[in-house]
Amino acid sequence: MTAGEARVTVSGADLERLRSLSCIKWSRYDDDVIPAWVADMDLAPLPAAVDSVAKLAACGDFGYNFAAHKELPELFSEWEARRHGWRPDVERTRVFCDVMQAVETVLWLHTEPGDGVVLFTPVYHPFYPAVKSTGRRVVECPLDPDGWRLDPERLEAAIDSTTRAILLCNPHNPTGRVLDAAELTAIADVAERHDLLIVSDEIWGDLVHPGATHVPLASVSDDAAARTVTISAASKAFNIAGLHCAVAHIGHAGVEAALKELPRHLLGAVGTPGAMATRAAWTEGELWLGAVREHLTAQRDHLAMRLASELPEIGFTPPEGTYLAWLDMRAYDLGDDPAKAILERGRVALSSGLDFGHAGAGWARLNFATSREILDEIIDRVASAVRG
């Protein structure tokens, strides 16, 4: 990697490039709206990932390619060992087209209609339809809003005789909590007592801030490893979500056996661009990722400083991971959906708190993975909107 690849350049001058993008973040709303909703970064993706796709395009290398994804399980295992101290079994690691594809496949294979699936709420909104659309039942275990910690007793009390699985994201979306080893061990202990599958979405694991440490849930004990499906991707950390490539370590023997019984083409296959960009991320991306993390932490801290000094009535616990700010706006007269009011009054698109469950009433989620200039404009517009 060259020194240039490790640099991250974000500035107001990037606004012209961002407005030209076809991605949903920048194409959904009118040009007078600044989008701070969906979890894409405004930073340009990892240069090595861009180069890998550009090389394919330059020589028209778009034919069938059944080998591009084959080394990803080994690369994922090496990445996890190097970054997080956990070495997934390569033979039990499978490539998927998308994190949510893996989540829904695993739940479909392991549970039946009517079975309960625990969610730690408020939570990433696609988790709800992943459970409900297949006739499964959401079992809510609210996180403690004072710091968003897990209460093991509350988890124990939420489980009944038809609960079959726990589905979590760690680091947590939307709150930004990074669950610590004690909380993860508590989840694993409850799962062992009730013989539950654990599906752990760890897509944000590479985006944690100083003072926090991402601990893969499967690493906390042998039993946890044997009942956990760990799902991840390079998409969030390296800004390549549109290339659709994910991996899942299938620790649960029953799920592994069920996957092997599926028809060969039922789940499709990862395209060559996604596989090659992911390969670039996990082999050439560490210096760049370090610079990105520094930028995101600076953005987080700047947001916290401005909210505390200018909008102290907005409740905000700075996230330990992710680039998402979970904002409590209940002190303002904006109703259950403050994002709607802020869009109308301030022309800033935030994610509606209601998308994350009933606990999100009065809340909104803000994506601060942008330039300082754009973040300041977002804050200025939010301030204007909430003040009426």
Short mmCIF file of C-alpha atoms in Angstrom, two decimals:
data_model
loop_
_atom_site.label_atom_id
_atom_site.label_comp_id
_atom_site.label_asym_id
_atom_site.label_seq_id
_atom_site.Cartn_x
_atom_site.Cartn_y
_atom_site.Cartn_z
CA MET A 1 0.00 0.00 0.00
CA THR A 2 1.21 3.47 -0.81
CA ALA A 3 1.14 6.33 1.65
CA GLY A 4 -1.49 8.00 -0.53
CA GLU A 5 -3.88 5.10 -0.02
CA ALA A 6 -3.76 5.68 3.73
CA ARG A 7 -4.92 9.29 3.39
CA VAL A 8 -8.58 10.11 3.69
CA THR A 9 -9.69 13.32 2.04
CA VAL A 10 -13.10 14.70 2.91
CA SER A 11 -14.10 18.30 2.38
CA GLY A 12 -16.95 20.49 1.28
CA ALA A 13 -15.55 20.28 -2.25
CA ASP A 14 -16.77 16.67 -2.32
CA LEU A 15 -20.38 17.86 -2.43
CA GLU A 16 -20.38 18.01 -6.24
CA ARG A 17 -19.21 14.39 -6.42
CA LEU A 18 -21.77 13.30 -3.85
CA ARG A 19 -24.63 14.97 -5.72
CA SER A 20 -23.61 13.03 -8.84
CA LEU A 21 -23.89 9.62 -7.17
CA SER A 22 -26.69 7.19 -8.02
CA CYS A 23 -26.73 5.56 -4.57
CA ILE A 24 -29.93 5.92 -2.57
CA LYS A 25 -28.37 8.14 0.05
CA TRP A 26 -27.81 10.97 -2.42
CA SER A 27 -30.53 10.26 -4.99
CA ARG A 28 -33.67 9.79 -2.86
CA TYR A 29 -34.23 13.43 -1.91
CA ASP A 30 -34.28 16.78 -3.71
CA ASP A 31 -30.99 18.60 -4.20
CA ASP A 32 -31.74 21.07 -1.42
CA VAL A 33 -31.76 18.23 1.12
CA ILE A 34 -28.58 17.06 2.84
CA PRO A 35 -28.84 13.31 3.47
CA ALA A 36 -27.62 11.95 6.80
CA TRP A 37 -29.77 8.85 6.99
CA VAL A 38 -28.75 5.53 5.39
CA ALA A 39 -25.50 3.98 6.65
CA ASP A 40 -23.18 4.76 3.75
CA MET A 41 -20.13 6.95 4.23
CA ASP A 42 -19.60 10.05 2.13
CA LEU A 43 -15.90 9.23 2.08
CA ALA A 44 -14.68 7.73 -1.18
CA PRO A 45 -14.20 3.96 -0.81
CA LEU A 46 -10.89 2.27 -0.15
CA PRO A 47 -8.70 3.13 -3.19
CA ALA A 48 -7.46 -0.45 -3.50
CA ALA A 49 -11.06 -1.67 -3.69
CA VAL A 50 -11.86 0.87 -6.40
CA ASP A 51 -8.75 -0.16 -8.30
CA SER A 52 -9.68 -3.83 -8.12
CA VAL A 53 -13.05 -3.14 -9.73
CA ALA A 54 -11.55 -0.71 -12.24
CA LYS A 55 -9.12 -3.38 -13.42
CA LEU A 56 -12.00 -5.75 -14.09
CA ALA A 57 -13.80 -3.08 -16.09
CA ALA A 58 -10.69 -2.02 -18.00
CA CYS A 59 -10.25 -5.45 -19.56
CA GLY A 60 -13.89 -6.46 -19.65
CA ASP A 61 -13.37 -9.24 -17.13
CA PHE A 62 -17.07 -9.87 -16.51
CA GLY A 63 -17.31 -13.52 -17.50
CA TYR A 64 -18.22 -16.39 -15.24
CA ASN A 65 -15.82 -16.49 -12.32
CA PHE A 66 -16.28 -19.24 -9.78
CA ALA A 67 -12.90 -18.73 -8.11
CA ALA A 68 -13.00 -15.06 -7.05
CA HIS A 69 -14.77 -15.78 -3.76
CA LYS A 70 -12.92 -18.96 -2.78
CA GLU A 71 -10.14 -17.30 -0.80
CA LEU A 72 -12.49 -15.04 1.17
CA PRO A 73 -13.06 -17.48 4.07
CA GLU A 74 -9.31 -17.71 4.66
CA LEU A 75 -8.89 -13.95 4.34
CA PHE A 76 -11.76 -13.34 6.74
CA SER A 77 -10.26 -15.75 9.25
CA GLU A 78 -6.89 -14.02 9.04
CA TRP A 79 -8.50 -10.58 9.34
CA GLU A 80 -10.51 -11.55 12.42
CA ALA A 81 -7.47 -13.12 14.05
CA ARG A 82 -5.33 -10.07 13.36
CA ARG A 83 -7.91 -7.45 14.25
CA HIS A 84 -10.07 -9.10 16.92
CA GLY A 85 -8.18 -12.07 18.32
CA TRP A 86 -10.58 -14.70 16.98
CA ARG A 87 -9.78 -17.17 14.20
CA PRO A 88 -12.93 -18.52 12.55
CA ASP A 89 -12.77 -22.04 11.11
CA VAL A 90 -12.26 -21.58 7.38
CA GLU A 91 -14.13 -24.80 6.60
CA ARG A 92 -17.23 -23.46 8.38
CA THR A 93 -17.16 -20.03 6.75
CA ARG A 94 -19.49 -19.39 3.82
CA VAL A 95 -19.72 -16.47 1.42
CA PHE A 96 -23.11 -14.76 1.01
CA CYS A 97 -24.33 -11.95 -1.21
CA ASP A 98 -25.46 -9.80 1.70
CA VAL A 99 -25.52 -9.73 5.49
CA MET A 100 -29.31 -9.74 5.63
CA GLN A 101 -29.43 -12.64 3.17
CA ALA A 102 -27.35 -14.62 5.64
CA VAL A 103 -29.50 -13.50 8.60
CA GLU A 104 -32.77 -14.48 6.94
CA THR A 105 -31.39 -17.76 5.59
CA VAL A 106 -30.18 -18.86 9.00
CA LEU A 107 -33.44 -17.93 10.75
CA TRP A 108 -35.45 -19.67 8.03
CA LEU A 109 -33.45 -22.86 8.37
CA HIS A 110 -33.41 -23.04 12.16
CA THR A 111 -36.81 -21.72 13.25
CA GLU A 112 -40.46 -22.38 12.46
CA PRO A 113 -43.47 -20.06 12.11
CA GLY A 114 -44.52 -18.94 15.58
CA ASP A 115 -41.04 -19.31 17.07
CA GLY A 116 -39.67 -16.36 19.02
CA VAL A 117 -36.53 -14.45 18.03
CA VAL A 118 -35.00 -12.09 20.59
CA LEU A 119 -34.07 -8.57 19.43
CA PHE A 120 -32.23 -6.03 21.59
CA THR A 121 -34.30 -2.93 20.99
CA PRO A 122 -34.23 -0.30 19.61
CA VAL A 123 -32.54 -2.15 16.77
CA TYR A 124 -31.55 -2.11 13.11
CA HIS A 125 -34.87 -1.90 11.31
CA PRO A 126 -34.43 -4.76 8.75
CA PHE A 127 -34.32 -7.17 11.69
CA TYR A 128 -38.06 -6.71 12.24
CA PRO A 129 -39.21 -7.86 8.77
CA ALA A 130 -36.53 -10.57 8.79
CA VAL A 131 -38.43 -12.08 11.72
CA LYS A 132 -42.03 -11.10 11.01
CA SER A 133 -42.22 -11.71 7.25
CA THR A 134 -41.60 -15.42 7.76
CA GLY A 135 -44.19 -15.77 10.50
CA ARG A 136 -41.68 -15.79 13.34
CA ARG A 137 -42.31 -13.69 16.44
CA VAL A 138 -40.27 -10.74 17.71
CA VAL A 139 -39.30 -11.08 21.38
CA GLU A 140 -38.16 -7.66 22.52
CA CYS A 141 -35.42 -7.23 25.10
CA PRO A 142 -35.00 -3.46 25.53
CA LEU A 143 -31.53 -2.17 26.22
CA ASP A 144 -31.18 0.12 29.22
CA PRO A 145 -31.54 3.67 27.78
CA ASP A 146 -29.13 4.94 30.42
CA GLY A 147 -26.01 3.88 28.52
CA TRP A 148 -27.69 1.23 26.35
CA ARG A 149 -26.35 -1.69 28.35
CA LEU A 150 -27.76 -5.20 28.28
CA ASP A 151 -29.66 -6.37 31.38
CA PRO A 152 -29.17 -10.18 31.63
CA GLU A 153 -32.18 -10.54 33.93
CA ARG A 154 -34.39 -8.76 31.43
CA LEU A 155 -33.12 -11.08 28.71
CA GLU A 156 -33.85 -14.14 30.84
CA ALA A 157 -37.35 -12.89 31.59
CA ALA A 158 -38.13 -12.23 27.92
CA ILE A 159 -37.58 -15.83 26.84
CA ASP A 160 -40.42 -18.32 26.77
CA SER A 161 -40.83 -21.94 25.69
CA THR A 162 -41.18 -21.03 22.00
CA THR A 163 -38.10 -18.80 21.79
CA ARG A 164 -35.54 -20.36 19.47
CA ALA A 165 -32.96 -17.70 18.61
CA ILE A 166 -31.24 -14.47 19.58
CA LEU A 167 -30.47 -11.99 16.82
CA LEU A 168 -28.15 -9.14 17.68
CA CYS A 169 -25.92 -6.58 16.03
CA ASN A 170 -22.68 -5.70 17.78
CA PRO A 171 -21.55 -2.95 17.60
CA HIS A 172 -25.17 -2.01 18.02
CA ASN A 173 -27.19 -0.09 15.48
CA PRO A 174 -28.63 2.51 16.13
CA THR A 175 -27.19 3.24 19.59
CA GLY A 176 -23.51 2.67 18.79
CA ARG A 177 -22.91 0.56 21.90
CA VAL A 178 -20.06 -1.93 21.72
CA LEU A 179 -21.11 -4.79 23.96
CA ASP A 180 -18.35 -5.80 26.34
CA ALA A 181 -17.18 -9.32 27.12
CA ALA A 182 -19.37 -9.55 30.24
CA GLU A 183 -22.52 -8.68 28.30
CA LEU A 184 -21.66 -11.12 25.52
CA THR A 185 -20.94 -13.85 28.05
CA ALA A 186 -24.33 -13.19 29.64
CA ILE A 187 -26.01 -13.60 26.24
CA ALA A 188 -24.10 -16.83 25.66
CA ASP A 189 -25.02 -18.16 29.10
CA VAL A 190 -28.73 -17.50 28.56
CA ALA A 191 -28.53 -19.10 25.12
CA GLU A 192 -26.89 -22.18 26.60
CA ARG A 193 -29.52 -22.57 29.32
CA HIS A 194 -32.37 -22.30 26.81
CA ASP A 195 -30.59 -24.01 23.88
CA LEU A 196 -30.91 -20.99 21.61
CA LEU A 197 -29.22 -20.22 18.31
CA ILE A 198 -27.30 -16.93 18.32
CA VAL A 199 -27.09 -14.93 15.10
CA SER A 200 -24.50 -12.20 15.58
CA ASP A 201 -24.31 -9.46 12.95
CA GLU A 202 -20.84 -7.98 13.44
CA ILE A 203 -20.65 -5.85 10.30
CA TRP A 204 -19.64 -2.79 12.36
CA GLY A 205 -16.85 -4.59 14.22
CA ASP A 206 -14.06 -2.74 12.40
CA LEU A 207 -15.49 0.70 13.20
CA VAL A 208 -14.98 1.17 16.94
CA HIS A 209 -13.73 4.29 18.67
CA PRO A 210 -10.85 4.61 21.14
CA GLY A 211 -11.63 3.05 24.50
CA ALA A 212 -13.89 0.36 23.05
CA THR A 213 -12.95 -3.12 21.86
CA HIS A 214 -14.95 -5.31 19.55
CA VAL A 215 -15.21 -8.85 20.94
CA PRO A 216 -16.63 -11.48 18.55
CA LEU A 217 -19.41 -13.25 20.43
CA ALA A 218 -18.21 -16.66 19.25
CA SER A 219 -14.91 -16.05 21.03
CA VAL A 220 -16.29 -15.85 24.58
CA SER A 221 -16.62 -19.62 25.15
CA ASP A 222 -16.60 -22.97 23.38
CA ASP A 223 -20.35 -23.30 23.81
CA ALA A 224 -20.92 -19.83 22.37
CA ALA A 225 -18.82 -20.75 19.36
CA ALA A 226 -20.87 -23.92 18.83
CA ARG A 227 -24.24 -22.14 18.80
CA THR A 228 -23.36 -18.88 17.05
CA VAL A 229 -23.52 -17.84 13.40
CA THR A 230 -21.26 -14.81 13.02
CA ILE A 231 -21.99 -12.61 10.01
CA SER A 232 -19.78 -9.82 8.73
CA ALA A 233 -18.63 -7.93 5.64
CA ALA A 234 -16.13 -5.33 4.51
CA SER A 235 -18.98 -3.12 3.33
CA LYS A 236 -19.37 -0.68 6.24
CA ALA A 237 -15.71 -0.15 7.10
CA PHE A 238 -14.58 0.24 3.50
CA ASN A 239 -17.72 1.82 2.00
CA ILE A 240 -18.46 -0.86 -0.60
CA ALA A 241 -21.99 -1.92 0.37
CA GLY A 242 -23.27 -1.71 -3.21
CA LEU A 243 -20.91 -4.50 -4.27
CA HIS A 244 -22.81 -7.04 -2.14
CA CYS A 245 -20.43 -9.47 -0.49
CA ALA A 246 -20.63 -10.91 3.03
CA VAL A 247 -19.36 -13.88 4.98
CA ALA A 248 -20.82 -16.03 7.74
CA HIS A 249 -19.04 -18.37 10.11
CA ILE A 250 -21.48 -21.21 10.78
CA GLY A 251 -20.62 -22.35 14.29
CA HIS A 252 -23.98 -24.07 14.79
CA ALA A 253 -23.81 -27.65 13.49
CA GLY A 254 -27.53 -27.87 12.76
CA VAL A 255 -27.47 -24.73 10.64
CA GLU A 256 -24.37 -25.94 8.82
CA ALA A 257 -26.06 -29.25 7.97
CA ALA A 258 -29.23 -27.48 6.81
CA LEU A 259 -27.26 -25.14 4.56
CA LYS A 260 -25.63 -28.09 2.84
CA GLU A 261 -29.06 -29.46 1.98
CA LEU A 262 -30.18 -26.34 0.12
CA PRO A 263 -30.39 -26.47 -3.69
CA ARG A 264 -27.10 -25.38 -5.19
CA HIS A 265 -28.26 -22.13 -6.79
CA LEU A 266 -30.97 -21.08 -4.33
CA LEU A 267 -28.87 -18.38 -2.65
CA GLY A 268 -27.09 -17.16 -5.76
CA ALA A 269 -23.41 -16.28 -5.77
CA VAL A 270 -21.25 -13.24 -5.06
CA GLY A 271 -20.22 -11.31 -8.18
CA THR A 272 -16.59 -10.90 -9.09
CA PRO A 273 -16.44 -7.13 -8.29
CA GLY A 274 -17.73 -7.66 -4.76
CA ALA A 275 -15.35 -10.52 -4.10
CA MET A 276 -12.32 -8.66 -5.44
CA ALA A 277 -13.13 -5.46 -3.54
CA THR A 278 -13.54 -7.45 -0.33
CA ARG A 279 -10.24 -9.18 -0.99
CA ALA A 280 -8.58 -5.78 -1.40
CA ALA A 281 -10.11 -4.56 1.86
CA TRP A 282 -8.85 -7.48 3.91
CA THR A 283 -5.38 -7.55 2.36
CA GLU A 284 -4.60 -3.88 1.64
CA GLY A 285 -6.97 -1.81 3.73
CA GLU A 286 -5.59 -1.52 7.25
CA LEU A 287 -3.71 1.78 6.95
CA TRP A 288 -6.65 3.39 5.18
CA LEU A 289 -9.04 2.02 7.80
CA GLY A 290 -6.93 3.53 10.56
CA ALA A 291 -7.20 6.96 8.96
CA VAL A 292 -10.96 6.54 8.48
CA ARG A 293 -11.43 5.62 12.13
CA GLU A 294 -9.52 8.71 13.24
CA HIS A 295 -11.71 10.87 11.04
CA LEU A 296 -14.93 9.29 12.31
CA THR A 297 -13.89 9.70 15.95
CA ALA A 298 -13.11 13.37 15.30
CA GLN A 299 -16.52 13.77 13.68
CA ARG A 300 -18.24 12.07 16.60
CA ASP A 301 -16.48 14.31 19.10
CA HIS A 302 -17.23 17.44 17.10
CA LEU A 303 -20.91 16.52 16.93
CA ALA A 304 -20.98 15.89 20.68
CA MET A 305 -19.30 19.24 21.37
CA ARG A 306 -21.70 21.21 19.23
CA LEU A 307 -24.80 19.46 20.57
CA ALA A 308 -23.70 20.01 24.17
CA SER A 309 -23.03 23.71 23.63
CA GLU A 310 -25.83 24.62 21.22
CA LEU A 311 -28.57 21.98 21.56
CA PRO A 312 -28.22 20.58 25.10
CA GLU A 313 -31.82 19.41 25.15
CA ILE A 314 -30.99 16.78 22.54
CA GLY A 315 -30.04 13.65 24.44
CA PHE A 316 -26.92 12.08 22.98
CA THR A 317 -24.59 9.36 24.22
CA PRO A 318 -21.53 9.38 21.93
CA PRO A 319 -21.32 5.97 20.23
CA GLU A 320 -18.53 3.57 21.11
CA GLY A 321 -18.71 2.17 17.57
CA THR A 322 -20.27 2.94 14.15
CA TYR A 323 -20.67 6.38 12.61
CA LEU A 324 -24.27 6.72 13.78
CA ALA A 325 -25.62 9.17 16.33
CA TRP A 326 -28.82 8.16 18.15
CA LEU A 327 -30.50 11.43 19.12
CA ASP A 328 -33.21 11.86 21.75
CA MET A 329 -35.36 14.77 20.59
CA ARG A 330 -38.31 14.25 22.92
CA ALA A 331 -37.66 17.56 24.64
CA TYR A 332 -38.80 19.36 21.51
CA ASP A 333 -42.34 19.63 20.20
CA LEU A 334 -41.64 17.48 17.13
CA GLY A 335 -43.93 14.53 17.78
CA ASP A 336 -43.03 10.87 17.57
CA ASP A 337 -41.13 11.34 14.31
CA PRO A 338 -38.73 14.29 14.64
CA ALA A 339 -36.92 13.24 11.47
CA LYS A 340 -40.02 14.12 9.48
CA ALA A 341 -40.20 17.60 10.99
CA ILE A 342 -36.47 18.19 10.48
CA LEU A 343 -36.74 17.16 6.84
CA GLU A 344 -39.60 19.58 6.29
CA ARG A 345 -38.17 22.49 8.26
CA GLY A 346 -34.43 22.05 7.89
CA ARG A 347 -34.04 20.03 4.68
CA VAL A 348 -31.88 17.40 6.37
CA ALA A 349 -32.78 13.73 5.97
CA LEU A 350 -32.26 11.74 9.16
CA SER A 351 -33.42 8.19 9.82
CA SER A 352 -36.73 8.08 11.64
CA GLY A 353 -36.46 6.67 15.13
CA LEU A 354 -39.75 4.88 14.56
CA ASP A 355 -38.03 2.62 12.04
CA PHE A 356 -36.10 1.07 14.92
CA GLY A 357 -39.17 0.06 16.91
CA HIS A 358 -41.64 1.71 19.24
CA ALA A 359 -38.77 2.64 21.58
CA GLY A 360 -37.59 5.01 18.85
CA ALA A 361 -40.57 7.37 19.17
CA GLY A 362 -39.14 10.86 19.59
CA TRP A 363 -35.69 9.79 18.40
CA ALA A 364 -33.74 10.12 15.14
CA ARG A 365 -30.51 8.65 13.79
CA LEU A 366 -27.83 10.84 12.23
CA ASN A 367 -24.98 9.57 10.04
CA PHE A 368 -21.84 11.64 10.70
CA ALA A 369 -19.55 9.84 8.21
CA THR A 370 -19.07 12.89 6.03
CA SER A 371 -16.84 15.94 5.81
CA ARG A 372 -16.57 18.47 8.62
CA GLU A 373 -18.13 21.13 6.41
CA ILE A 374 -21.15 18.98 5.61
CA LEU A 375 -21.53 17.87 9.23
CA ASP A 376 -21.55 21.47 10.40
CA GLU A 377 -24.20 22.31 7.82
CA ILE A 378 -26.28 19.35 9.02
CA ILE A 379 -26.01 20.53 12.64
CA ASP A 380 -26.87 24.12 11.67
CA ARG A 381 -29.98 22.95 9.83
CA VAL A 382 -31.07 20.64 12.64
CA ALA A 383 -30.65 23.51 15.11
CA SER A 384 -32.78 25.77 12.94
CA ALA A 385 -35.45 23.11 12.54
CA VAL A 386 -35.81 22.20 16.22
CA ARG A 387 -35.92 25.82 17.30
CA GLY A 388 -38.82 26.39 14.93
#
